[in-house]
Amino acid sequence: MVDAVRTDPTPPRPRHTPVRTCVGCRGRDEQTVLLRVVARRDGSTSRWVIEPDGGRRGQGRGAYVHPDPACLQTAIARRAFGRALRLPAGSQPDSHAVQEWVAQQHT
């Protein structure tokens, strides 16, 4: 019996990289390029607070935005975070933590 050596002429498939949509500019990009944000309830005021999730492991539904001040301002102006995170209608989430994070990254 002869041992058959497999000679597959096709190269290995490239690794799949997840693609997400920025809620600000609506552009599609790799997940690793975008900043994931999550919403949580502020215990003292019971308002929704949008926080950056740099490790992409935070609990709950996430939304993605380019770590660019222009995309972030567009998302805030369009009220895109509330829709993407499925927050209650009419809620005005506080996005100061994300704004500070993006500002630190661009200095």
Short mmCIF file of C-alpha atoms in Angstrom, two decimals:
data_model
loop_
_atom_site.label_atom_id
_atom_site.label_comp_id
_atom_site.label_asym_id
_atom_site.label_seq_id
_atom_site.Cartn_x
_atom_site.Cartn_y
_atom_site.Cartn_z
CA MET A 1 0.00 0.00 0.00
CA VAL A 2 1.31 3.38 -0.99
CA ASP A 3 0.89 6.36 1.31
CA ALA A 4 -0.87 9.08 -0.61
CA VAL A 5 0.51 12.54 -0.09
CA ARG A 6 -2.13 15.17 -0.50
CA THR A 7 -1.07 17.86 -2.88
CA ASP A 8 -3.85 20.40 -2.88
CA PRO A 9 -3.24 23.12 -5.46
CA THR A 10 -5.60 25.58 -3.75
CA PRO A 11 -4.01 27.93 -1.22
CA PRO A 12 -5.45 28.11 2.33
CA ARG A 13 -8.44 30.39 2.73
CA PRO A 14 -7.76 33.78 4.31
CA ARG A 15 -9.02 34.23 7.85
CA HIS A 16 -12.47 35.81 8.05
CA THR A 17 -12.54 39.27 9.62
CA PRO A 18 -15.93 40.48 10.90
CA VAL A 19 -17.26 43.63 9.25
CA ARG A 20 -19.47 46.14 11.06
CA THR A 21 -21.25 49.39 10.12
CA CYS A 22 -20.41 52.71 11.75
CA VAL A 23 -23.56 54.33 13.17
CA GLY A 24 -22.12 57.77 12.35
CA CYS A 25 -21.04 57.70 8.70
CA ARG A 26 -22.78 54.40 7.86
CA GLY A 27 -19.50 53.15 6.34
CA ARG A 28 -18.55 49.49 6.64
CA ASP A 29 -15.19 48.58 8.12
CA GLU A 30 -13.43 45.77 9.94
CA GLN A 31 -14.58 45.26 13.51
CA THR A 32 -11.06 45.84 14.85
CA VAL A 33 -10.98 49.37 13.37
CA LEU A 34 -14.27 50.50 14.94
CA LEU A 35 -14.99 51.40 18.56
CA ARG A 36 -17.73 49.35 20.22
CA VAL A 37 -20.00 51.24 22.60
CA VAL A 38 -22.60 49.92 25.03
CA ALA A 39 -25.37 51.58 27.05
CA ARG A 40 -25.95 51.19 30.76
CA ARG A 41 -28.32 52.79 33.24
CA ASP A 42 -26.88 55.43 35.53
CA GLY A 43 -27.95 54.36 38.99
CA SER A 44 -28.36 57.83 40.49
CA THR A 45 -30.32 59.52 37.68
CA SER A 46 -31.69 56.45 35.84
CA ARG A 47 -30.54 57.96 32.53
CA TRP A 48 -28.82 55.92 29.83
CA VAL A 49 -25.05 56.39 29.57
CA ILE A 50 -23.11 55.39 26.46
CA GLU A 51 -19.66 54.00 27.32
CA PRO A 52 -16.74 52.86 25.17
CA ASP A 53 -16.10 49.12 25.19
CA GLY A 54 -12.49 48.88 24.08
CA GLY A 55 -12.21 45.18 24.89
CA ARG A 56 -15.41 44.41 22.93
CA ARG A 57 -16.62 42.18 25.76
CA GLY A 58 -19.14 44.41 27.55
CA GLN A 59 -22.56 43.12 28.40
CA GLY A 60 -25.53 43.99 26.30
CA ARG A 61 -26.14 45.15 22.80
CA GLY A 62 -23.30 47.06 21.18
CA ALA A 63 -23.03 49.66 18.46
CA TYR A 64 -19.94 50.54 16.45
CA VAL A 65 -18.52 53.92 15.49
CA HIS A 66 -15.24 55.02 13.95
CA PRO A 67 -12.95 56.50 16.63
CA ASP A 68 -13.11 59.80 14.76
CA PRO A 69 -14.66 62.97 16.18
CA ALA A 70 -16.57 63.65 12.93
CA CYS A 71 -18.24 60.21 12.91
CA LEU A 72 -19.05 60.50 16.60
CA GLN A 73 -20.66 63.94 16.17
CA THR A 74 -22.66 62.66 13.20
CA ALA A 75 -23.93 59.72 15.26
CA ILE A 76 -24.94 62.04 18.11
CA ALA A 77 -26.68 64.49 15.76
CA ARG A 78 -28.59 61.67 14.04
CA ARG A 79 -29.50 60.15 17.43
CA ALA A 80 -28.14 56.91 16.05
CA PHE A 81 -26.99 55.43 19.36
CA GLY A 82 -30.52 55.19 20.74
CA ARG A 83 -31.75 53.31 17.68
CA ALA A 84 -28.71 51.05 17.33
CA LEU A 85 -28.72 50.12 21.02
CA ARG A 86 -32.52 49.81 21.05
CA LEU A 87 -33.00 52.24 23.91
CA PRO A 88 -36.53 53.38 24.87
CA ALA A 89 -38.02 55.96 22.51
CA GLY A 90 -37.36 59.54 23.48
CA SER A 91 -34.42 58.74 25.76
CA GLN A 92 -31.44 61.07 25.38
CA PRO A 93 -28.36 58.96 26.22
CA ASP A 94 -25.34 60.70 27.72
CA SER A 95 -22.33 60.19 25.43
CA HIS A 96 -19.71 62.25 27.29
CA ALA A 97 -17.61 59.19 28.17
CA VAL A 98 -17.29 58.22 24.50
CA GLN A 99 -16.50 61.82 23.50
CA GLU A 100 -13.71 61.97 26.09
CA TRP A 101 -12.32 58.59 24.94
CA VAL A 102 -12.23 59.70 21.29
CA ALA A 103 -10.67 63.05 22.24
CA GLN A 104 -7.89 61.25 24.16
CA GLN A 105 -7.17 59.02 21.16
CA HIS A 106 -6.78 62.02 18.83
CA THR A 107 -4.40 64.08 20.98
#
